[in-house]
């Protein structure tokens, strides 16, 4: 299927999904973090939505942190590798991301097309999976599929913001129930808190690491090779190997639980 670069309608639709609570069930609500699961899809394709209130972080800082791949390794402990592959337009690129799954599950990776858009006082970043001819599935990872994943950042004033994260992913496998429960009860809240903490430390870090380099804001700074959209194909989930991990039991459960409880 051909790849379509998102337009204003796609961004508006994504924002509405983030803000609309109808059909969502709260699975976690503590402090400044809420996690919802989509009712009819809790047991199949994972569809989660999260929100965190960031009382001392600007929307601009959140936007920078989520874009800055050089900084990501400082806060994303689940990441194995991430890098940009090429650009399609001034606000759309293609990238690779792989992350560690809880043992004994196999690790997952994605090839995604990502688009971003400042919209009034909001910032939006959305992505979905594509196939790139030079990045076939790897033997050491399961190629998962992002049907729709992204962030909505809302400014609440001079030094306050709200972050929504919505993800609809096909992990390409039958996952055990403990993975589904752990994703909403532990992994998702911890990830949101990590982003929040990363934002608090980012201004100081950025002052020491190419402070004026922000190609997501200044496209003339972007040195990525150009990609033709005709070289990409929409990644269909049914074209990838599906593995059954539903009977796997969690290893080092106590250690994982301790890690996930970190704040």
CSV table of C-alpha atoms in Angstrom, one decimal:
chain,number,residue,atom,x,y,z
A,1,UNK,CA,0.0,0.0,0.0
A,2,UNK,CA,1.3,3.5,-0.8
A,3,UNK,CA,2.5,5.7,2.0
A,4,UNK,CA,0.7,9.0,2.7
A,5,UNK,CA,2.4,11.8,4.5
A,6,UNK,CA,0.1,13.0,7.3
A,7,UNK,CA,-1.8,16.3,6.7
A,8,UNK,CA,-3.6,18.7,9.0
A,9,UNK,CA,-6.6,16.3,9.2
A,10,UNK,CA,-4.5,13.5,10.5
A,11,UNK,CA,-3.0,15.7,13.2
A,12,UNK,CA,-6.4,17.0,14.2
A,13,UNK,CA,-7.8,13.5,14.4
A,14,UNK,CA,-4.8,12.4,16.6
A,15,UNK,CA,-5.4,15.3,19.0
A,16,UNK,CA,-9.1,14.4,19.3
A,17,UNK,CA,-8.1,10.8,20.2
A,18,UNK,CA,-5.8,12.0,22.9
A,19,UNK,CA,-8.4,14.3,24.5
A,20,UNK,CA,-11.5,12.1,24.1
A,21,UNK,CA,-12.0,9.7,27.0
A,22,UNK,CA,-15.0,7.9,25.6
A,23,UNK,CA,-14.3,4.1,25.2
A,24,UNK,CA,-11.2,4.2,27.3
A,25,UNK,CA,-10.7,2.6,30.7
A,26,UNK,CA,-8.3,4.0,33.3
A,27,UNK,CA,-5.8,1.4,34.4
A,28,UNK,CA,-3.5,3.6,36.4
A,29,UNK,CA,-4.1,7.0,38.1
A,30,UNK,CA,-1.5,8.1,40.6
A,31,UNK,CA,0.0,11.5,41.2
A,32,UNK,CA,0.3,13.4,37.9
A,33,UNK,CA,0.1,10.3,35.7
A,34,UNK,CA,-2.9,8.5,34.1
A,35,UNK,CA,-2.9,5.5,31.9
A,36,UNK,CA,-5.9,4.3,29.8
A,37,UNK,CA,-6.5,1.2,27.8
A,38,UNK,CA,-8.9,1.0,24.9
A,39,UNK,CA,-11.7,-1.3,26.0
A,40,UNK,CA,-12.2,-3.6,23.0
A,41,UNK,CA,-8.5,-3.9,22.2
A,42,UNK,CA,-6.9,-4.7,25.6
A,43,UNK,CA,-6.5,-8.3,24.8
A,44,UNK,CA,-5.3,-8.1,21.2
A,45,UNK,CA,-3.5,-5.1,19.6
A,46,UNK,CA,-2.1,-2.9,22.3
A,47,UNK,CA,-3.7,0.5,22.4
A,48,UNK,CA,-2.7,2.6,25.4
A,49,UNK,CA,-3.0,6.3,26.2
A,50,UNK,CA,-1.1,8.2,28.9
A,51,UNK,CA,-1.1,11.7,30.3
A,52,UNK,CA,1.3,13.4,32.6
A,53,UNK,CA,1.1,17.0,34.0
A,54,UNK,CA,4.4,18.7,33.9
A,55,UNK,CA,4.1,21.7,36.3
A,56,UNK,CA,7.6,23.1,35.8
A,57,UNK,CA,8.4,22.2,32.2
A,58,UNK,CA,7.5,24.2,29.2
A,59,UNK,CA,5.8,22.8,26.1
A,60,UNK,CA,8.8,23.8,24.1
A,61,UNK,CA,11.2,21.8,26.3
A,62,UNK,CA,9.0,18.7,26.0
A,63,UNK,CA,9.0,19.1,22.2
A,64,UNK,CA,12.8,19.3,22.1
A,65,UNK,CA,13.3,16.3,24.4
A,66,UNK,CA,11.1,14.1,22.3
A,67,UNK,CA,12.9,15.1,19.1
A,68,UNK,CA,16.5,15.1,20.3
A,69,UNK,CA,17.8,11.6,19.5
A,70,UNK,CA,21.2,12.6,21.0
A,71,UNK,CA,19.6,13.1,24.4
A,72,UNK,CA,17.4,10.0,24.3
A,73,UNK,CA,19.9,7.6,25.5
A,74,UNK,CA,20.1,9.6,28.7
A,75,UNK,CA,16.5,8.8,29.7
A,76,UNK,CA,15.2,5.9,27.5
A,77,UNK,CA,16.7,2.8,29.3
A,78,UNK,CA,14.6,0.4,27.2
A,79,UNK,CA,16.1,1.7,23.9
A,80,UNK,CA,18.7,-0.5,22.2
A,81,UNK,CA,19.3,1.7,19.2
A,82,UNK,CA,17.7,4.6,17.4
A,83,UNK,CA,18.8,6.6,14.4
A,84,UNK,CA,17.3,8.7,11.6
A,85,UNK,CA,17.3,7.1,8.1
A,86,UNK,CA,16.3,10.0,5.9
A,87,UNK,CA,13.9,12.9,5.4
A,88,UNK,CA,10.8,13.2,3.2
A,89,UNK,CA,9.8,16.8,3.9
A,90,UNK,CA,10.7,19.6,6.3
A,91,UNK,CA,8.6,18.0,9.0
A,92,UNK,CA,8.6,14.3,8.1
A,93,UNK,CA,11.4,11.7,8.3
A,94,UNK,CA,12.0,8.0,8.6
A,95,UNK,CA,13.8,6.3,11.4
A,96,UNK,CA,14.7,3.1,13.2
A,97,UNK,CA,14.1,2.2,16.8
A,98,UNK,CA,14.6,-1.0,18.8
A,99,UNK,CA,13.8,-1.6,22.4
A,100,UNK,CA,14.4,-4.3,25.1
A,101,UNK,CA,11.4,-6.4,26.0
A,102,UNK,CA,11.1,-8.0,29.4
A,103,UNK,CA,12.9,-11.4,29.5
A,104,UNK,CA,12.3,-14.0,28.1
A,105,UNK,CA,10.5,-12.2,25.3
A,106,UNK,CA,12.3,-11.3,22.1
A,107,UNK,CA,13.3,-7.7,21.6
A,108,UNK,CA,11.2,-5.6,19.1
A,109,UNK,CA,12.1,-3.0,16.5
A,110,UNK,CA,10.3,-0.6,14.2
A,111,UNK,CA,10.8,1.4,11.0
A,112,UNK,CA,8.5,4.4,11.2
A,113,UNK,CA,7.7,7.5,9.3
A,114,UNK,CA,7.4,10.4,11.7
A,115,UNK,CA,5.7,13.8,11.2
A,116,UNK,CA,5.5,16.7,13.5
A,117,UNK,CA,3.6,20.0,13.6
A,118,UNK,CA,3.3,23.0,16.0
A,119,UNK,CA,-0.4,23.8,16.1
A,120,UNK,CA,-1.2,27.0,18.1
A,121,UNK,CA,-0.1,26.4,21.6
A,122,UNK,CA,0.1,22.6,21.0
A,123,UNK,CA,2.9,20.5,19.5
A,124,UNK,CA,2.1,17.1,17.8
A,125,UNK,CA,4.4,14.2,16.8
A,126,UNK,CA,2.9,11.1,15.1
A,127,UNK,CA,4.3,8.1,13.4
A,128,UNK,CA,3.4,4.8,11.8
A,129,UNK,CA,5.3,1.9,10.4
A,130,UNK,CA,6.7,1.7,6.9
A,131,UNK,CA,8.9,-0.7,4.9
A,132,UNK,CA,12.2,0.6,3.7
A,133,UNK,CA,14.1,-1.5,1.2
A,134,UNK,CA,17.4,-1.1,3.0
A,135,UNK,CA,16.0,-2.1,6.4
A,136,UNK,CA,14.5,-5.6,6.2
A,137,UNK,CA,13.5,-7.4,9.5
A,138,UNK,CA,16.5,-8.5,11.6
A,139,UNK,CA,17.1,-11.9,13.0
A,140,UNK,CA,17.8,-10.6,16.5
A,141,UNK,CA,14.5,-8.7,16.8
A,142,UNK,CA,10.8,-9.1,16.0
A,143,UNK,CA,9.7,-6.4,13.6
A,144,UNK,CA,6.7,-4.9,15.3
A,145,UNK,CA,4.1,-2.5,13.7
A,146,UNK,CA,3.1,0.9,14.9
A,147,UNK,CA,-0.4,1.5,13.6
A,148,UNK,CA,-0.4,4.9,15.1
A,149,UNK,CA,1.8,6.3,17.8
A,150,UNK,CA,2.5,9.9,18.9
A,151,UNK,CA,2.6,12.7,21.4
A,152,UNK,CA,0.4,15.7,22.0
A,153,UNK,CA,2.0,18.5,24.0
A,154,UNK,CA,-0.2,21.2,25.4
A,155,UNK,CA,1.0,24.5,26.9
A,156,UNK,CA,-0.6,25.4,30.2
A,157,UNK,CA,1.2,28.8,30.6
A,158,UNK,CA,4.7,30.1,30.8
A,159,UNK,CA,6.2,27.2,32.7
A,160,UNK,CA,3.7,24.4,32.7
A,161,UNK,CA,2.5,21.8,30.2
A,162,UNK,CA,0.6,18.5,29.7
A,163,UNK,CA,1.9,15.5,27.7
A,164,UNK,CA,-0.3,12.9,26.1
A,165,UNK,CA,1.2,9.7,24.6
A,166,UNK,CA,-1.0,7.5,22.5
A,167,UNK,CA,0.3,4.2,21.0
A,168,UNK,CA,-1.4,1.5,19.0
A,169,UNK,CA,1.1,-1.2,18.3
A,170,UNK,CA,0.9,-4.7,17.0
A,171,UNK,CA,3.8,-6.5,18.8
A,172,UNK,CA,3.6,-9.4,16.2
A,173,UNK,CA,3.1,-12.1,18.8
A,174,UNK,CA,0.6,-13.5,21.3
A,175,UNK,CA,1.8,-11.9,24.5
A,176,UNK,CA,1.2,-13.4,27.9
A,177,UNK,CA,-1.3,-11.6,30.2
A,178,UNK,CA,1.5,-10.5,32.6
A,179,UNK,CA,3.1,-8.5,29.8
A,180,UNK,CA,-0.2,-6.7,29.0
A,181,UNK,CA,-0.8,-5.9,32.7
A,182,UNK,CA,2.8,-4.9,33.3
A,183,UNK,CA,2.7,-2.5,30.3
A,184,UNK,CA,-0.2,-0.5,31.8
A,185,UNK,CA,0.5,-0.8,35.5
A,186,UNK,CA,4.3,-0.3,35.6
A,187,UNK,CA,6.1,0.3,32.3
A,188,UNK,CA,3.9,3.1,31.0
A,189,UNK,CA,3.8,5.2,34.1
A,190,UNK,CA,7.5,4.8,34.6
A,191,UNK,CA,8.2,5.9,31.0
A,192,UNK,CA,6.1,9.0,31.5
A,193,UNK,CA,7.9,9.9,34.7
A,194,UNK,CA,11.3,9.3,33.0
A,195,UNK,CA,10.3,11.8,30.2
A,196,UNK,CA,9.3,14.3,32.8
A,197,UNK,CA,12.6,14.0,34.7
A,198,UNK,CA,14.5,14.2,31.4
A,199,UNK,CA,12.8,17.5,30.6
A,200,UNK,CA,13.8,19.0,33.9
A,201,UNK,CA,17.5,18.2,33.1
A,202,UNK,CA,17.4,18.9,29.4
A,203,UNK,CA,18.1,22.7,29.4
A,204,UNK,CA,21.3,22.3,31.3
A,205,UNK,CA,22.4,19.4,29.1
A,206,UNK,CA,21.5,21.2,25.9
A,207,UNK,CA,23.6,24.2,26.9
A,208,UNK,CA,26.6,22.0,26.7
A,209,UNK,CA,25.7,20.0,23.6
A,210,UNK,CA,25.1,21.9,20.4
A,211,UNK,CA,22.7,24.4,22.0
A,212,UNK,CA,21.7,26.0,18.7
A,213,UNK,CA,21.2,22.7,16.8
A,214,UNK,CA,17.4,22.0,16.5
A,215,UNK,CA,16.7,20.7,13.0
A,216,UNK,CA,13.1,19.9,14.1
A,217,UNK,CA,12.6,23.6,14.4
A,218,UNK,CA,15.1,24.9,11.9
A,219,UNK,CA,14.8,22.6,8.8
A,220,UNK,CA,17.8,24.3,7.2
A,221,UNK,CA,20.0,22.5,9.8
A,222,UNK,CA,18.8,19.1,8.7
A,223,UNK,CA,21.6,17.1,6.9
A,224,UNK,CA,19.7,13.8,6.4
A,225,UNK,CA,19.6,12.4,2.9
A,226,UNK,CA,16.3,12.9,1.1
A,227,UNK,CA,14.0,9.9,0.6
A,228,UNK,CA,11.4,9.6,-2.1
A,229,UNK,CA,8.0,8.6,-0.6
A,230,UNK,CA,7.6,6.2,-3.6
A,231,UNK,CA,10.5,4.2,-2.1
A,232,UNK,CA,8.4,3.4,1.0
A,233,UNK,CA,5.5,1.0,1.5
A,234,UNK,CA,3.0,0.9,4.3
A,235,UNK,CA,4.1,-1.9,6.7
A,236,UNK,CA,1.2,-4.4,6.9
A,237,UNK,CA,1.2,-6.5,10.1
A,238,UNK,CA,0.0,-9.6,8.3
A,239,UNK,CA,3.1,-9.6,6.1
A,240,UNK,CA,5.4,-10.2,9.1
A,241,UNK,CA,6.1,-13.3,11.1
A,242,UNK,CA,3.8,-13.8,14.1
A,243,UNK,CA,5.3,-15.5,17.1
A,244,UNK,CA,3.5,-17.1,20.1
A,245,UNK,CA,5.0,-16.0,23.4
A,246,UNK,CA,1.8,-16.4,25.4
A,247,UNK,CA,3.1,-19.2,27.5
A,248,UNK,CA,6.3,-17.6,28.5
A,249,UNK,CA,6.7,-16.7,32.2
A,250,UNK,CA,8.4,-13.7,33.6
A,251,UNK,CA,12.1,-14.0,34.6
A,252,UNK,CA,13.6,-12.2,37.6
A,253,UNK,CA,10.1,-11.0,38.5
A,254,UNK,CA,11.2,-9.4,41.7
A,255,UNK,CA,14.0,-7.5,40.1
A,256,UNK,CA,11.7,-6.2,37.3
A,257,UNK,CA,9.0,-5.2,39.7
A,258,UNK,CA,11.6,-3.2,41.7
A,259,UNK,CA,12.9,-1.5,38.6
A,260,UNK,CA,9.4,-0.6,37.5
A,261,UNK,CA,8.6,0.9,40.8
A,262,UNK,CA,11.4,3.5,40.5
A,263,UNK,CA,10.3,7.1,40.4
